[in-house]
Coordinates of C-alpha atoms and ligand atoms in Angstrom, one line a residue:
X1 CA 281.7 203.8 257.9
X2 CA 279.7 200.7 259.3
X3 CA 277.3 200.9 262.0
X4 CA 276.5 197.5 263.1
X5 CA 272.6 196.3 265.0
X6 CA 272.8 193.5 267.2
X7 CA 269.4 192.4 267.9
X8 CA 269.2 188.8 270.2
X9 CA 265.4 187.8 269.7
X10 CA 263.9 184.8 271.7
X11 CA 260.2 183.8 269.9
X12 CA 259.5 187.0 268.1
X13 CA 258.5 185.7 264.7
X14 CA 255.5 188.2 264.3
X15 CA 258.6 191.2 265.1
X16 CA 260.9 190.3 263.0
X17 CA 259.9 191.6 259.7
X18 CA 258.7 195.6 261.2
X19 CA 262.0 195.5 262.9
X20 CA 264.4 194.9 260.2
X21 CA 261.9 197.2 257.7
X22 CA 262.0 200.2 260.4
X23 CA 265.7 199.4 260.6
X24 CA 266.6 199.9 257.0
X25 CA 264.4 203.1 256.9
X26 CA 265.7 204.5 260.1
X27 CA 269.2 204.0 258.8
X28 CA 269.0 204.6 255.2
X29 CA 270.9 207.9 254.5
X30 CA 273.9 207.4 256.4
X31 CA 276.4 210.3 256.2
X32 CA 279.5 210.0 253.9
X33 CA 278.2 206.8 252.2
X34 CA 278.0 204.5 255.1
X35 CA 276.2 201.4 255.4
X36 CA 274.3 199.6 258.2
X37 CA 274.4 196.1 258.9
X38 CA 272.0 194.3 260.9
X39 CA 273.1 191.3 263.1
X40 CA 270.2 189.1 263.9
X41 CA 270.6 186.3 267.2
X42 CA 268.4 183.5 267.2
X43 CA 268.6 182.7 271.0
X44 CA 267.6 179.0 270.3
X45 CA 262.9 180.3 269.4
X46 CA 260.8 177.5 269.0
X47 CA 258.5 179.7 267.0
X48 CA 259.0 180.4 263.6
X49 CA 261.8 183.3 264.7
X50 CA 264.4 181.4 262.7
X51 CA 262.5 181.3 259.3
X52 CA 261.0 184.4 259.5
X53 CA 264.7 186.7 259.8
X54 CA 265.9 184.4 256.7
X55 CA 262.6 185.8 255.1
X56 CA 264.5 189.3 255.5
X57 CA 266.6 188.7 253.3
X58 CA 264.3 187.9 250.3
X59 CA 261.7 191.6 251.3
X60 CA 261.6 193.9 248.4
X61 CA 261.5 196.4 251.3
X62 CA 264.7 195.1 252.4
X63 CA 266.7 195.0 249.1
X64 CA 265.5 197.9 247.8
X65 CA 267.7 199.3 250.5
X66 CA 271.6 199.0 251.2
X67 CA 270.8 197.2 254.6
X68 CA 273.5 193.9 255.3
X69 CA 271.2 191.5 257.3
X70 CA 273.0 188.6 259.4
X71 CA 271.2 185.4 260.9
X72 CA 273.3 183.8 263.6
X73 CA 271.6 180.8 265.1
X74 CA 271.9 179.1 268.3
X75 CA 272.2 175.3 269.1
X76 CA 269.6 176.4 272.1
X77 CA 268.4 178.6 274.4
X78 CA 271.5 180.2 275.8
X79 CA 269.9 183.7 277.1
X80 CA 270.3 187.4 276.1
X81 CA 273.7 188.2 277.6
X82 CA 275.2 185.7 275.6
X83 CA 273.2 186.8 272.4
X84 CA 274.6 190.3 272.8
X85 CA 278.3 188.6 273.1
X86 CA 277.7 186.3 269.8
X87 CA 276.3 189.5 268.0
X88 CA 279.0 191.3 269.1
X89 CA 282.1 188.7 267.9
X90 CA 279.7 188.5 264.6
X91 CA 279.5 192.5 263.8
X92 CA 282.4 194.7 262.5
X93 CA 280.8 198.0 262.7
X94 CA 282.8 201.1 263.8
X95 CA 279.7 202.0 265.9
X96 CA 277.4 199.2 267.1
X97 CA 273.9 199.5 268.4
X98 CA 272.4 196.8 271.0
X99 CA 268.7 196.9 270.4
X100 CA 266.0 194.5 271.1
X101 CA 263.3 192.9 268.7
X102 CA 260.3 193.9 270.0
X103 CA 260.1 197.3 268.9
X104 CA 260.2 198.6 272.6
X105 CA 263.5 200.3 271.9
X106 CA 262.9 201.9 268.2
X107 CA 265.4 202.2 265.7
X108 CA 264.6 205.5 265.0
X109 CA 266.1 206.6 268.5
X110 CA 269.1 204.1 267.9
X111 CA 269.7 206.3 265.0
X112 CA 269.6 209.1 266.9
X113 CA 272.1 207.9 269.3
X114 CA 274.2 207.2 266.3
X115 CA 274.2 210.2 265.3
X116 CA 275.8 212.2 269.1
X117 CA 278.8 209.1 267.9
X118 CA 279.3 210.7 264.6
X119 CA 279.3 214.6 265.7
X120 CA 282.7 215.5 265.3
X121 CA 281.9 217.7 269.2
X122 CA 280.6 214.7 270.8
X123 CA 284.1 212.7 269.7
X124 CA 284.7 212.8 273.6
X125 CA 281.9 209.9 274.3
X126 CA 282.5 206.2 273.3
X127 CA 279.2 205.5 274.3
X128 CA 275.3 206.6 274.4
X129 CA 273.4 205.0 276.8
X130 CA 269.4 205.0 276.3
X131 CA 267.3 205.4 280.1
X132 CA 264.1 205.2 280.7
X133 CA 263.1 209.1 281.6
X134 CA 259.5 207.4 282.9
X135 CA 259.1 203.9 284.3
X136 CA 256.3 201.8 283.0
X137 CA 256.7 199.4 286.0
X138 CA 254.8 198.7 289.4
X139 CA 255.5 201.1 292.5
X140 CA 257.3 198.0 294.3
X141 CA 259.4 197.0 290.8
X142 CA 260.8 200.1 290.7
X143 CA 261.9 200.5 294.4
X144 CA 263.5 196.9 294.3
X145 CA 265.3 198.1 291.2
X146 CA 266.7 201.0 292.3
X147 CA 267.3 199.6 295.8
X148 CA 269.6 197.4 293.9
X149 CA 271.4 199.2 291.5
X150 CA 271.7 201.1 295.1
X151 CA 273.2 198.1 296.7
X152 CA 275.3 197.3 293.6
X153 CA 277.2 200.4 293.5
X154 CA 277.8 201.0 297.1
X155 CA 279.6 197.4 297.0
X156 CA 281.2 197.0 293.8
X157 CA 282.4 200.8 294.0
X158 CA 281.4 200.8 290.1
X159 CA 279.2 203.5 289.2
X160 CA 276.1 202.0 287.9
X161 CA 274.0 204.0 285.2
X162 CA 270.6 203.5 287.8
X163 CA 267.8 203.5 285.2
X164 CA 269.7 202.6 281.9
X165 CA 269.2 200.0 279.9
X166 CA 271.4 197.5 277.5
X167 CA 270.2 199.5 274.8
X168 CA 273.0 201.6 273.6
X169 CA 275.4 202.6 271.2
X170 CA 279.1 202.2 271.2
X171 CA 282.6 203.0 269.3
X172 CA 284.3 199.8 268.0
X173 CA 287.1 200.3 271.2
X174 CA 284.4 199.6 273.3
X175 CA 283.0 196.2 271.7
X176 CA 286.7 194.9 271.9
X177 CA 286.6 196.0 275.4
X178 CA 283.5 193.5 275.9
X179 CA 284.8 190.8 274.2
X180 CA 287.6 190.7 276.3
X181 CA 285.7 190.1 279.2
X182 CA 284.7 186.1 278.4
X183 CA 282.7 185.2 282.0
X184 CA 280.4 183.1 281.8
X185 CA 277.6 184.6 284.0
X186 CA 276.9 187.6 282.0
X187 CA 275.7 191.0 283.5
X188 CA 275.7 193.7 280.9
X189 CA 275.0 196.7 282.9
X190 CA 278.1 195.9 285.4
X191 CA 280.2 194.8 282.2
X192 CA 279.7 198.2 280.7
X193 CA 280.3 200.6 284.3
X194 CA 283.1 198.1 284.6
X195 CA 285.0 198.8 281.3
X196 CA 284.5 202.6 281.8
X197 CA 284.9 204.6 278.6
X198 CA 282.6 207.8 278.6
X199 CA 279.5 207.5 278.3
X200 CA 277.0 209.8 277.2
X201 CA 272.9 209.0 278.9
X202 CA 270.0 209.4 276.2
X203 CA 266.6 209.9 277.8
X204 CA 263.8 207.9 275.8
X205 CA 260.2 206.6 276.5
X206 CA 260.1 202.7 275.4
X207 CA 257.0 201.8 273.3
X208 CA 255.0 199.1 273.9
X209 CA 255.8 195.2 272.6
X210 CA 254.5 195.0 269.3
X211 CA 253.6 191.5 269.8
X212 CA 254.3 188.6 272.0
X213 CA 254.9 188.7 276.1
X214 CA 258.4 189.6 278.0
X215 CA 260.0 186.3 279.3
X216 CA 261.2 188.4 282.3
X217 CA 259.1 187.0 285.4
X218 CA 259.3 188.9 288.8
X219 CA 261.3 186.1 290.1
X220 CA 263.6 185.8 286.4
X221 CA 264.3 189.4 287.3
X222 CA 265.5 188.3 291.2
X223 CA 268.0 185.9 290.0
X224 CA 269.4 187.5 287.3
X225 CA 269.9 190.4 290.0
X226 CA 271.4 188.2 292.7
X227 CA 273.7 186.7 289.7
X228 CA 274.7 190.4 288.9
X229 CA 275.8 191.4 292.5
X230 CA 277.7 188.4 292.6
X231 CA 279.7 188.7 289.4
X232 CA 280.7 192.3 290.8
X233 CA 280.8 192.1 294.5
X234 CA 282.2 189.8 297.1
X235 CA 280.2 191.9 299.6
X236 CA 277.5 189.1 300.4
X237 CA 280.6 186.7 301.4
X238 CA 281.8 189.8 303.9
X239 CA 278.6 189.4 305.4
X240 CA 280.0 186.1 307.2
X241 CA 282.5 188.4 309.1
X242 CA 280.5 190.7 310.4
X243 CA 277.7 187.9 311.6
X244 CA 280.3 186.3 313.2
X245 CA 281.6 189.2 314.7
X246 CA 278.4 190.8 316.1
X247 CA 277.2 187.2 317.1
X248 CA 280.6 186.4 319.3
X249 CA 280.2 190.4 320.6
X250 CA 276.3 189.4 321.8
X251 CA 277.6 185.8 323.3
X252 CA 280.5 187.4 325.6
X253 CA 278.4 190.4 326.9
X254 CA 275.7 187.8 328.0
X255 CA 278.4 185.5 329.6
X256 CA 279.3 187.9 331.0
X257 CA 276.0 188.8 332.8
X258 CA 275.1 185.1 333.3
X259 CA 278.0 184.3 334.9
X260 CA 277.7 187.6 337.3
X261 CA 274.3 186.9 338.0
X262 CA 274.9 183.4 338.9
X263 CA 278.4 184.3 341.0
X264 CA 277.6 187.7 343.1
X265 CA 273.8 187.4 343.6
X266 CA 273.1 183.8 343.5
X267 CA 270.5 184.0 340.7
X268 CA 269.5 180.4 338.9
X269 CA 269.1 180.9 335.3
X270 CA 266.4 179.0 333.4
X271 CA 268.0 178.9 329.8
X272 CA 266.3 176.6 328.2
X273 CA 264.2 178.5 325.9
X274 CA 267.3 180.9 325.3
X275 CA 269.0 177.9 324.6
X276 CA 266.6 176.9 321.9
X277 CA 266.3 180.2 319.9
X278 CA 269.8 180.8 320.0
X279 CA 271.5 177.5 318.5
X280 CA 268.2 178.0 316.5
X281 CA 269.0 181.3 315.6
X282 CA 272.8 180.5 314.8
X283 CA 272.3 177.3 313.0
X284 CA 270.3 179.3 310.6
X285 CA 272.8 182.2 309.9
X286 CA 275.3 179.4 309.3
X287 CA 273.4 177.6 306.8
X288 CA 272.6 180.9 305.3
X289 CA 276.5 182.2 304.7
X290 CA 277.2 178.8 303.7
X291 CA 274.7 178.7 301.0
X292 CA 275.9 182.3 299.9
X293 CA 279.9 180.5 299.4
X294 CA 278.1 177.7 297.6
X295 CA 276.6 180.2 295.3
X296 CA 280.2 181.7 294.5
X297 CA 282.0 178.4 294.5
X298 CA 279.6 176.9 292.1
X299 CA 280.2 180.5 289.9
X300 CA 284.2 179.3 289.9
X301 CA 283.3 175.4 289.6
X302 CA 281.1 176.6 286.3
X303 CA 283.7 179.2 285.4
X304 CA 286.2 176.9 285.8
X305 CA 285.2 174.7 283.2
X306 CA 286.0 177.2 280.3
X307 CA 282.6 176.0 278.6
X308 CA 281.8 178.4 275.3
X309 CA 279.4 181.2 275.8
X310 CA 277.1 180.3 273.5
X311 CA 276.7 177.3 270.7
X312 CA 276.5 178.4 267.1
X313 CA 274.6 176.4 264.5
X314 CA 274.5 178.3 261.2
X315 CA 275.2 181.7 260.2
X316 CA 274.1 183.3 256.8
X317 CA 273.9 186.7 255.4
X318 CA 271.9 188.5 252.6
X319 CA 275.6 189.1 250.9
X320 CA 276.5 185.4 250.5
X321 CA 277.7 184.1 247.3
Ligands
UDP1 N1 265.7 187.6 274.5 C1 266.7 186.7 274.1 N2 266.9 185.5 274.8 C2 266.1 185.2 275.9 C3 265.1 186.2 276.3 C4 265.0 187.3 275.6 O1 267.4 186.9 273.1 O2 266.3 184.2 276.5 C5 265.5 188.8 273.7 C6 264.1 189.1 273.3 O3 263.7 188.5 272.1 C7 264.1 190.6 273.1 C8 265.1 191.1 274.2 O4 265.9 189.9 274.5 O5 264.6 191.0 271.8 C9 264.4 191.6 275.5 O6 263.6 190.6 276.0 P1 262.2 191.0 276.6 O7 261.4 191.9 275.7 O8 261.5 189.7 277.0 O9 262.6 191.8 277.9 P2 262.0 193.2 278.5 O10 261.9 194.1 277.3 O11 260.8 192.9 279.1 O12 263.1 193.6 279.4
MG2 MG1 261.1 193.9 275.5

């Protein structure tokens, strides 16, 4: 039995070391004799990241116990989602774990969902999924999150895990399952409610970063949220239809009175400031669903070119040689 970490980590040199050392004691008396490997992704730091995980391998903590660590290491900065995908094709665990460096997510819970995988009367669920049972977040964070994952369900039709994170733990059926999807614009959460498999959700309270800042910005969060809905829902380009329609509705009802008005009863219209708003008002919602098909025709134009996920640079292991 292998249980394999994947842990993508973007400047966190002053995490690395804690991490891997909670690791290998959270992990260390696997039953039946099983191992752990730990599958390091250096998403292209320009801190000392790099170094410091090859450092692993030399701890006496480290090699006192039976822990497998792997570096992979990026040609750049290619982003989390496709960190997760290269420690995924680089792990052959029968469970893996997604976990991130920063000691937010600790590896004694990972072990812990682990553990439901291997109860012989949990063999029903192919995956544990860690939530959040209490948000750390700002009052208006939250609500545009779960307004969201509201949106995102109601027009995918998937049904999105609401508060879970990427942090969970999965049978080996389900890794293949995520490797098979190879898009380019990543979106774990929909990837996973998309696959399906059962899943099991793990309530936990995410500690603090041990060191270092998030690189998730308000407006980081936005995009990556827009780019999700989009890779699961054609909804926003439905939205051109039902413009149109209401907009055509709202022009023949008024034609209808303007015409009346100006037939029957004699009535001048002055239109010119109706005039205004409304080619105004039109122009804009045409530039507007034109701008959403752009965002979906440049999604198949970059698609389209079948470019790699990610760039690899080295990969080395603690069992080399
Ligand atoms: N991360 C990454 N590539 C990036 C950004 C982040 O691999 O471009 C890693 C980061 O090192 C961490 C995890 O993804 O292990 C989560 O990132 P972060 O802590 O910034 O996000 P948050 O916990 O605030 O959601
Ligand atoms: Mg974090």
């Amino acid at each position: 039995m292998l249980i394999s970490l994947i842990a993508p980590a973007y400047n966190e040199e002053g995490n690395i070391v804690p991490f891997a050392r909670s690791v290998a004691s959270a992990f260390k008396d696997l039953p039946g004799g099983g191992t752990c490997e730990l599958v390091f992704v250096d998403d292209g730091s320009s801190d000392h990241t790099l170094s410091v995980m090859r450092s692993v391998f030399d701890d006496s903590y480290i090699k006192e116990s039976s822990l497998i660590v792997k570096v992979v290491e990026f040609s750049r900065n290619f982003g989390k989602e496709a960190a997760i995908y290269a420690g995924l094709e680089h792990s052959s665990g029968d469970i893996c774990v997604l976990i991130d460096t920063d000691m937010q997510q600790p590896p004694a819970i990972a072990r812990q969902m682990v553990d439901i995988l291997l109860d012989d009367k949990q063999r029903c669920f192919d995956c544990v999924a860690a939530y959040q049972e209490q948000r750390k977040r700002g009052q208006l964070r939250n609500w545009c999150s779960s307004m969201f994952y509201r949106v995102l369900g109601a027009s995918s039709g998937m049904d999105v895990l609401a508060d879970a994170s990427d942090f969970r733990a999965f049978r080996a059926n389900v890794r293949d399952a995520l490797l098979g999807m190879t898009e380019y614009f990543r979106f774990s959460k929909g990837l996973f409610s998309w696959i399906g498999f059962k899943t099991k959700a793990f309530p936990y309270t995410p500690d603090d970063r041990l060191t270092g800042e998030t690189t998730w910005s308000f407006w980081k969060l936005a995009k990556y949220a827009i780019n999700g809905l989009m890779s699961f829902s054609t909804f926003p380009l439905r939205i051109a239809t039902w413009l149109g329609a209401v907009a055509s509705t709202l022009a023949i009802i008024y034609m209808v009175i303007v015409v009346s008005q100006r037939l029957l009863f004699g009535v001048d219209v002055p239109g010119y400031a109706t005039i205004v708003s409304l080619v105004l008002l039109l122009g804009g919602l045409q530039l507007l669903v034109l701008g959403v098909m752009g965002e979906y025709l440049s999604r198949v134009y970059t698609q389209g070119k079948k470019r790699p996920i990610y760039i690899k640079r080295s990969c080395s292991s603690n069992r080399e040689g």
